[in-house]
Amino acid sequence: MSAPKSTLLPAPKRRLHPAWTVAAVAFLALVGAAGFRAAPGVLMVPLQNEFGWSTTVLSAAVSINLVLFGLTAPFAAALMERFGIRAVTAVALVLIGAGSALTVLVNQSWQILLTWGLLIGLGTGSMALVFAATIANTWFARSRGLVIGILTAGSAAGQLVFLPFIAMLAQDPGWRQASLLIAAGALAVVPLVLKFLKNSPADAGVLPYGADSDAVGETAAGEPSGDPDTAEAAEPAGPRRNAAVRALQALKRASKVRTFWALVAGFAICGATTNGLIGTHFIPSAHDHGMPETTAAGLLAVVGIFDIVGTIASGWLTDRFNPRILLAVYYQFRGIGLLVLPLLLSATVQPSMIVFVVIYGLDWVATVPPTAAICRQVFGADGSVVFGWVFAAHQLGAAAAALAAGAIRDATGQYTYAWFGAAAMCTIAAVISATIRKDAGKREAVPVPA
């Protein structure tokens, strides 16, 4: 006997669907959480000048942040399923604000490990890119790739909004005021989250955007929905479970799938070549070549501008083309950029550097929509949590690269070997991505035990 039709009704066609309001608030939350992402590269030199800390010490603080940023993500996805998106997001923003504000009190190196590393790492990890995937998968039945692209661009927009101001404040009146700006940016979004970020379409009395009530009824009856994005690995609905258990069980299932390890390897290299190297060390490296920090920060802000364009475009492309091919192309272009970067750095901004900044910006996190799409195709209802584990690899790669590049700089006096090594890794990621089977979602999905 078929299950009764869903009592949830589609939103009136002439009215903006609540999913878009949720997406808009989620975008602002990601902007607010992204303030710290712009900070380490700008604040590293002022902190070194005031306290005499080495590049390796400050890179260690960034590495702790990136590790927690990554390892928190899959548990945050499960926590959002258990306690709701709104509560987890609000707590995460408060942690980021507290960590940034407390940074103004540090005077010992271990304290920067606590603020930059522990507090902000936990907060940003709960607001990681898995948040974008969770919003898209919960609130949207179609255009998910585009939505993930737009929300992922929120992090780039945060960098764009905060970076020039952080750079100016770090120079005058000082880095402490820059840290307070980051705290204010994160805390300012909390009231909007509490008021407008609903946990699910059911809370608003509607279906997900683009959903069909007939399809919902069939899915409730246990029949296939016919959605090509819903894989065999979809987990049946049931009582809410412990978030940690949920995350670990999803990891156990995913670890049996070859595509999972391909995504992990590629995304680890993605993190190493974005947050780990360019995000953390581009400004200090440019400073080594005589470029003013504010100028280098301006270049990173331009990266943020084109990141927004590239990520949204990647979401649009992901809805239309094979995501594995997109990943291979993105990684290879990034590798070429890193290979030539040491030749472009100088005391002044040359046209060739502008070209690099534009291309690297378009490619910065363009990898997110196709990676999230593959997770959804292969792992179904586990997709968001599995993407959290893949994102953890992204941040572990970033942490390793941030620390290694700092050590290379201290040992050799320059970053050249770090850039060349990253270029080689990008080629490896491109090859790995190209070898993901086109029909991975049908052939590799792991059924959930009854």
Coordinates of C-alpha atoms in Angstrom, one line a residue:
M1 CA 0.0 0.0 0.0
S2 CA 1.4 3.4 -0.9
A3 CA 2.2 5.9 1.7
P4 CA -0.1 8.9 2.1
K5 CA 0.9 12.0 0.1
S6 CA 3.0 14.5 2.0
T7 CA 0.9 17.2 3.9
L8 CA 3.6 19.7 3.1
L9 CA 2.6 22.1 0.3
P10 CA 4.8 23.8 -2.2
A11 CA 5.3 27.5 -1.5
P12 CA 3.0 29.8 -3.6
K13 CA 4.6 30.3 -7.0
R14 CA 4.4 34.1 -6.8
R15 CA 6.1 34.2 -3.4
L16 CA 9.9 33.8 -2.8
H17 CA 10.5 30.3 -1.6
P18 CA 11.8 30.2 2.0
A19 CA 14.8 28.2 0.8
W20 CA 16.2 31.4 -0.8
T21 CA 15.9 33.3 2.4
V22 CA 17.7 30.5 4.2
A23 CA 20.4 30.5 1.5
A24 CA 20.8 34.3 1.8
V25 CA 21.3 34.1 5.6
A26 CA 23.6 31.1 5.2
F27 CA 25.7 33.2 2.8
L28 CA 25.9 36.1 5.3
A29 CA 26.9 33.6 8.0
L30 CA 29.7 32.3 5.8
V31 CA 30.8 35.8 5.1
G32 CA 31.0 36.6 8.8
A33 CA 32.9 33.3 9.6
A34 CA 35.4 34.0 6.8
G35 CA 36.9 37.0 8.4
F36 CA 39.7 35.0 10.1
R37 CA 40.5 33.3 6.8
A38 CA 42.0 36.6 5.7
A39 CA 43.9 37.2 8.9
P40 CA 46.9 34.9 9.3
G41 CA 48.7 36.1 6.2
V42 CA 48.2 39.8 7.1
L43 CA 48.9 39.5 10.8
M44 CA 51.9 37.2 10.7
V45 CA 54.5 39.9 10.0
P46 CA 53.1 42.3 12.7
L47 CA 53.1 39.5 15.3
Q48 CA 56.6 38.6 14.4
N49 CA 57.7 42.2 14.7
E50 CA 56.1 42.6 18.1
F51 CA 56.9 39.3 19.8
G52 CA 59.8 37.9 17.7
W53 CA 58.0 34.6 17.1
S54 CA 59.3 32.5 14.1
T55 CA 57.4 31.8 11.0
T56 CA 57.2 28.1 12.1
V57 CA 55.5 29.0 15.4
L58 CA 52.8 31.1 13.7
S59 CA 52.4 28.5 11.0
A60 CA 51.9 25.9 13.8
A61 CA 49.0 28.0 15.1
V62 CA 47.5 28.2 11.6
S63 CA 48.0 24.4 11.2
I64 CA 46.1 23.7 14.5
N65 CA 43.3 25.9 13.2
L66 CA 43.2 24.1 9.9
V67 CA 43.3 20.6 11.5
L68 CA 40.4 21.5 13.8
F69 CA 38.7 23.2 10.9
G70 CA 38.8 20.0 9.0
L71 CA 38.2 17.4 11.7
T72 CA 35.2 19.3 13.2
A73 CA 33.4 19.4 9.8
P74 CA 31.9 15.9 9.7
F75 CA 30.8 16.0 13.3
A76 CA 29.3 19.5 12.7
A77 CA 27.3 18.0 9.8
A78 CA 26.0 15.3 12.1
L79 CA 25.4 17.9 14.9
M80 CA 23.3 19.9 12.4
E81 CA 21.2 16.9 11.7
R82 CA 20.8 16.2 15.5
F83 CA 20.4 19.7 17.0
G84 CA 19.5 21.8 13.9
I85 CA 21.4 24.0 11.6
R86 CA 20.5 27.2 13.4
A87 CA 21.9 26.3 16.8
V88 CA 25.2 24.9 15.5
T89 CA 25.7 27.9 13.3
A90 CA 25.1 30.4 16.0
V91 CA 27.5 28.6 18.5
A92 CA 30.1 28.4 15.7
L93 CA 30.0 32.2 15.1
V94 CA 30.2 32.9 18.8
L95 CA 33.3 30.7 19.0
I96 CA 34.9 32.6 16.1
G97 CA 34.1 35.9 17.7
A98 CA 35.4 34.9 21.1
G99 CA 38.6 33.5 19.7
S100 CA 39.3 36.6 17.6
A101 CA 38.5 39.0 20.5
L102 CA 40.7 37.1 23.0
T103 CA 43.6 37.3 20.6
V104 CA 44.2 40.9 21.6
L105 CA 45.3 39.7 25.1
V106 CA 48.0 37.2 23.9
N107 CA 51.7 37.8 24.9
Q108 CA 53.0 34.2 24.8
S109 CA 53.2 31.9 21.8
W110 CA 51.1 29.1 23.4
Q111 CA 48.2 31.6 23.7
I112 CA 48.1 32.2 20.0
L113 CA 47.8 28.4 19.6
L114 CA 44.8 28.5 21.9
T115 CA 43.0 31.5 20.2
W116 CA 43.9 31.1 16.5
G117 CA 44.2 27.3 16.8
L118 CA 41.6 25.9 19.2
L119 CA 38.7 28.4 19.5
I120 CA 38.7 29.7 16.0
G121 CA 39.5 26.2 14.6
L122 CA 36.4 24.7 16.3
G123 CA 34.2 27.6 15.2
T124 CA 35.3 27.8 11.6
G125 CA 35.2 24.0 11.4
S126 CA 31.5 24.1 12.3
M127 CA 31.0 26.7 9.6
A128 CA 33.1 24.8 7.0
L129 CA 32.1 24.2 3.4
V130 CA 30.1 21.2 4.7
F131 CA 27.6 23.8 5.9
A132 CA 27.0 24.9 2.3
A133 CA 26.4 21.3 1.3
T134 CA 24.0 20.7 4.2
I135 CA 21.9 23.8 3.3
A136 CA 21.8 22.8 -0.3
N137 CA 20.9 19.1 0.4
T138 CA 18.3 20.0 3.0
W139 CA 16.5 23.0 1.3
F140 CA 16.9 22.4 -2.4
A141 CA 15.8 19.5 -4.6
R142 CA 17.2 21.1 -7.7
S143 CA 19.9 23.6 -8.6
R144 CA 22.0 22.2 -5.7
G145 CA 25.3 22.7 -7.6
L146 CA 24.5 26.3 -8.2
V147 CA 23.5 26.9 -4.5
I148 CA 26.6 25.2 -3.2
G149 CA 28.6 27.4 -5.6
I150 CA 26.9 30.5 -4.3
L151 CA 27.3 29.6 -0.6
T152 CA 30.9 28.6 -1.1
A153 CA 31.5 32.0 -2.6
G154 CA 30.4 33.4 0.8
S155 CA 33.8 32.4 2.1
A156 CA 35.5 34.3 -0.7
A157 CA 33.2 37.2 -0.2
G158 CA 34.2 37.3 3.5
Q159 CA 37.9 37.4 2.5
L160 CA 37.0 40.2 0.0
V161 CA 35.1 42.2 2.6
F162 CA 37.6 41.8 5.5
L163 CA 41.0 41.5 3.9
P164 CA 41.6 45.2 2.9
F165 CA 40.4 46.5 6.2
I166 CA 42.4 43.9 8.2
A167 CA 45.5 44.9 6.2
M168 CA 45.0 48.6 6.8
L169 CA 44.2 48.2 10.5
A170 CA 47.2 45.9 11.0
Q171 CA 49.4 48.8 9.8
D172 CA 47.7 51.6 11.7
P173 CA 46.5 51.5 14.5
G174 CA 47.6 47.8 14.8
W175 CA 46.9 44.1 14.6
R176 CA 44.7 44.1 17.8
Q177 CA 42.1 46.3 16.1
A178 CA 42.2 44.0 13.1
S179 CA 41.4 41.1 15.4
L180 CA 38.5 43.0 16.9
L181 CA 37.1 43.7 13.5
I182 CA 37.0 39.9 12.8
A183 CA 35.2 39.3 16.1
A184 CA 32.6 41.9 15.3
G185 CA 32.0 40.5 11.8
A186 CA 31.3 37.0 13.2
L187 CA 29.1 38.2 16.0
A188 CA 27.0 40.6 13.9
V189 CA 25.5 37.7 12.0
V190 CA 24.3 35.8 15.0
P191 CA 20.9 37.6 15.4
L192 CA 20.1 37.0 11.7
V193 CA 20.9 33.3 12.1
L194 CA 18.7 33.0 15.2
K195 CA 15.8 34.7 13.5
F196 CA 15.8 33.6 9.9
L197 CA 17.9 30.4 9.5
K198 CA 15.3 27.7 9.8
N199 CA 16.4 24.1 10.2
S200 CA 14.4 22.4 7.5
P201 CA 11.6 23.0 5.0
A202 CA 9.2 21.3 7.4
D203 CA 9.8 24.2 9.9
A204 CA 8.5 26.6 7.2
G205 CA 5.6 24.3 6.2
V206 CA 6.9 23.8 2.6
L207 CA 8.7 21.3 0.5
P208 CA 12.4 21.8 -0.5
Y209 CA 12.8 24.2 -3.5
G210 CA 12.0 22.3 -6.7
A211 CA 10.5 19.3 -4.9
D212 CA 7.4 17.5 -6.0
S213 CA 4.8 16.3 -3.5
D214 CA 4.3 13.1 -5.5
A215 CA 8.0 12.4 -5.3
V216 CA 8.0 13.0 -1.6
G217 CA 5.2 10.5 -1.2
E218 CA 7.0 7.9 -3.2
T219 CA 10.2 8.3 -1.2
A220 CA 8.3 8.1 2.0
A221 CA 6.9 4.8 0.8
G222 CA 10.4 3.4 0.3
E223 CA 10.2 3.6 -3.4
P224 CA 13.0 5.1 -5.5
S225 CA 12.6 8.8 -6.1
G226 CA 14.0 8.6 -9.6
D227 CA 16.4 11.5 -8.8
P228 CA 19.8 10.6 -10.4
D229 CA 21.4 12.5 -7.5
T230 CA 20.1 10.0 -5.0
A231 CA 22.4 7.0 -4.7
E232 CA 21.8 3.5 -3.4
A233 CA 23.7 4.4 -0.3
A234 CA 20.9 6.5 1.0
E235 CA 20.2 5.9 4.6
P236 CA 16.7 5.2 5.8
A237 CA 15.0 7.7 8.0
G238 CA 15.0 6.8 11.7
P239 CA 15.3 8.2 15.1
R240 CA 18.0 10.8 15.7
R241 CA 21.3 9.3 16.7
N242 CA 24.4 10.5 18.6
A243 CA 26.2 12.9 16.2
A244 CA 29.6 11.4 16.7
V245 CA 28.3 7.9 16.1
R246 CA 26.5 9.1 12.9
A247 CA 29.7 10.7 11.6
L248 CA 31.8 7.7 12.4
Q249 CA 29.4 5.3 10.8
A250 CA 29.2 7.3 7.7
L251 CA 33.0 7.3 7.6
K252 CA 33.1 3.5 8.0
R253 CA 30.7 3.0 5.1
A254 CA 32.5 5.6 2.9
S255 CA 36.0 4.1 3.6
K256 CA 34.9 0.9 1.7
V257 CA 34.4 3.0 -1.5
R258 CA 37.3 3.7 -3.8
T259 CA 35.9 7.0 -5.0
F260 CA 35.9 8.3 -1.4
W261 CA 39.7 7.9 -1.2
A262 CA 40.1 9.5 -4.6
L263 CA 38.2 12.5 -3.4
V264 CA 40.1 12.6 -0.1
A265 CA 43.5 12.6 -1.9
G266 CA 42.4 15.3 -4.3
F267 CA 40.8 17.5 -1.7
A268 CA 43.9 17.2 0.6
I269 CA 46.0 18.7 -2.3
C270 CA 43.3 21.3 -2.8
G271 CA 43.6 22.5 0.8
A272 CA 47.4 22.4 0.6
T273 CA 47.5 24.7 -2.4
T274 CA 44.8 27.2 -1.3
N275 CA 44.4 27.7 2.5
G276 CA 47.7 26.1 3.4
L277 CA 50.0 27.9 0.9
I278 CA 48.5 30.9 -0.8
G279 CA 46.1 31.8 2.0
T280 CA 48.8 31.7 4.7
H281 CA 52.1 32.4 3.0
F282 CA 51.4 34.5 -0.1
I283 CA 51.6 37.8 1.7
P284 CA 54.8 36.9 3.7
S285 CA 56.3 35.6 0.4
A286 CA 55.5 38.8 -1.4
H287 CA 56.9 40.8 1.5
D288 CA 60.2 38.8 1.1
H289 CA 60.3 40.2 -2.5
G290 CA 59.9 43.8 -1.3
M291 CA 56.1 44.1 -2.0
P292 CA 54.2 46.1 0.7
E293 CA 51.8 44.0 2.8
T294 CA 48.8 46.2 1.9
T295 CA 49.6 45.6 -1.8
A296 CA 49.9 41.9 -1.4
A297 CA 46.6 41.9 0.7
G298 CA 45.0 43.8 -2.2
L299 CA 46.0 41.0 -4.6
L300 CA 44.5 38.4 -2.3
A301 CA 41.3 40.5 -2.2
V302 CA 41.2 40.3 -6.0
V303 CA 41.6 36.5 -5.7
G304 CA 38.5 36.7 -3.6
I305 CA 36.5 38.7 -6.2
F306 CA 37.3 36.1 -8.9
D307 CA 36.8 33.3 -6.5
I308 CA 33.1 34.3 -6.2
V309 CA 32.7 34.3 -10.0
G310 CA 34.6 31.0 -10.4
T311 CA 32.8 29.2 -7.7
I312 CA 29.3 30.2 -8.8
A313 CA 30.2 29.3 -12.4
S314 CA 31.6 26.0 -11.2
G315 CA 28.2 25.3 -9.5
W316 CA 26.4 26.0 -12.8
L317 CA 28.8 23.7 -14.7
T318 CA 28.5 21.0 -12.1
D319 CA 24.7 20.8 -12.7
R320 CA 25.5 20.2 -16.4
F321 CA 28.8 18.4 -16.9
N322 CA 30.7 15.4 -15.5
P323 CA 32.1 16.6 -12.1
R324 CA 35.2 14.4 -12.3
I325 CA 36.4 16.1 -15.5
L326 CA 35.8 19.5 -14.0
L327 CA 38.0 18.5 -11.0
A328 CA 40.8 17.3 -13.3
V329 CA 40.8 20.6 -15.3
Y330 CA 40.7 22.8 -12.1
Y331 CA 43.6 21.0 -10.5
Q332 CA 45.8 21.1 -13.6
F333 CA 45.2 24.8 -14.2
R334 CA 46.1 25.5 -10.5
G335 CA 49.3 23.5 -10.8
I336 CA 50.4 25.6 -13.8
G337 CA 49.8 28.8 -11.9
L338 CA 51.8 27.6 -8.9
L339 CA 54.7 26.5 -11.2
V340 CA 55.2 30.0 -12.5
L341 CA 54.4 32.0 -9.3
P342 CA 58.1 32.2 -8.1
L343 CA 58.9 34.0 -11.4
L344 CA 56.1 36.6 -10.9
L345 CA 56.8 37.8 -7.4
S346 CA 58.5 41.1 -7.2
A347 CA 58.4 44.5 -5.4
T348 CA 55.8 45.8 -7.8
V349 CA 52.7 44.4 -9.3
Q350 CA 53.4 43.4 -12.9
P351 CA 50.7 42.5 -15.5
S352 CA 51.7 38.8 -15.3
M353 CA 50.8 38.8 -11.6
I354 CA 47.4 40.2 -12.3
V355 CA 46.8 37.3 -14.8
F356 CA 47.9 34.8 -12.1
V357 CA 45.6 36.4 -9.5
V358 CA 42.6 36.3 -11.9
I359 CA 43.2 32.7 -12.9
Y360 CA 44.0 31.5 -9.4
G361 CA 40.9 33.3 -8.1
L362 CA 38.6 31.6 -10.6
D363 CA 40.0 28.2 -9.6
W364 CA 40.3 28.8 -5.8
V365 CA 37.4 26.7 -4.5
A366 CA 35.8 25.9 -7.8
T367 CA 36.5 22.3 -6.8
V368 CA 33.8 22.4 -4.1
P369 CA 30.6 22.0 -6.1
P370 CA 31.8 19.0 -8.2
T371 CA 33.3 17.3 -5.1
A372 CA 30.0 17.8 -3.2
A373 CA 28.1 16.5 -6.2
I374 CA 30.1 13.3 -6.3
C375 CA 29.6 12.8 -2.6
R376 CA 25.8 13.2 -3.0
Q377 CA 25.7 10.9 -6.1
V378 CA 27.7 8.1 -4.5
F379 CA 26.7 8.3 -0.8
G380 CA 23.1 9.5 -1.0
A381 CA 21.7 10.5 2.5
D382 CA 25.3 10.2 3.9
G383 CA 26.5 12.7 1.3
S384 CA 26.8 15.8 3.5
V385 CA 28.5 13.9 6.4
V386 CA 30.9 12.2 3.9
F387 CA 31.6 15.5 2.3
G388 CA 32.5 16.6 5.9
W389 CA 35.2 13.9 6.0
V390 CA 36.5 14.8 2.6
F391 CA 36.7 18.4 3.7
A392 CA 38.6 17.2 6.8
A393 CA 41.2 15.9 4.4
H394 CA 41.2 19.3 2.7
Q395 CA 42.1 21.0 6.0
L396 CA 44.6 18.4 7.0
G397 CA 46.4 19.0 3.7
A398 CA 46.2 22.7 4.3
A399 CA 47.6 22.3 7.8
A400 CA 50.5 20.2 6.6
A401 CA 51.3 22.7 3.8
A402 CA 51.1 25.7 6.1
L403 CA 53.6 24.2 8.5
A404 CA 55.9 22.8 5.9
A405 CA 56.0 26.0 3.9
G406 CA 56.9 27.9 7.1
A407 CA 59.7 25.4 7.9
I408 CA 61.0 25.7 4.3
R409 CA 61.0 29.5 4.6
D410 CA 62.9 29.4 7.9
A411 CA 65.4 26.8 6.5
T412 CA 66.1 28.3 3.0
G413 CA 65.1 31.9 3.4
Q414 CA 62.5 31.7 0.6
Y415 CA 59.3 29.8 -0.4
T416 CA 60.4 28.7 -3.9
Y417 CA 60.5 24.9 -3.1
A418 CA 57.1 25.1 -1.5
W419 CA 55.5 26.6 -4.7
F420 CA 57.2 24.0 -6.9
G421 CA 56.2 21.1 -4.7
A422 CA 52.6 22.3 -4.7
A423 CA 52.5 22.5 -8.5
A424 CA 53.6 18.8 -8.7
M425 CA 50.9 17.8 -6.2
C426 CA 48.2 19.5 -8.3
T427 CA 49.2 17.4 -11.3
I428 CA 48.7 14.3 -9.1
A429 CA 45.3 15.5 -8.0
A430 CA 44.3 16.1 -11.6
V431 CA 45.2 12.5 -12.6
I432 CA 43.4 11.0 -9.5
S433 CA 40.3 13.0 -10.3
A434 CA 40.3 11.9 -14.0
T435 CA 40.4 8.3 -12.9
I436 CA 37.2 8.4 -10.9
R437 CA 34.7 6.2 -12.8
K438 CA 32.0 8.0 -14.6
D439 CA 29.3 5.7 -13.2
A440 CA 30.8 5.7 -9.7
G441 CA 27.4 6.6 -8.2
K442 CA 25.8 3.4 -9.6
R443 CA 28.7 0.9 -9.3
E444 CA 30.3 1.9 -6.0
A445 CA 27.5 2.9 -3.7
V446 CA 27.6 1.0 -0.4
P447 CA 24.1 -0.1 0.9
V448 CA 23.4 0.7 4.5
P449 CA 23.0 -2.5 6.6
A450 CA 19.4 -3.2 7.7

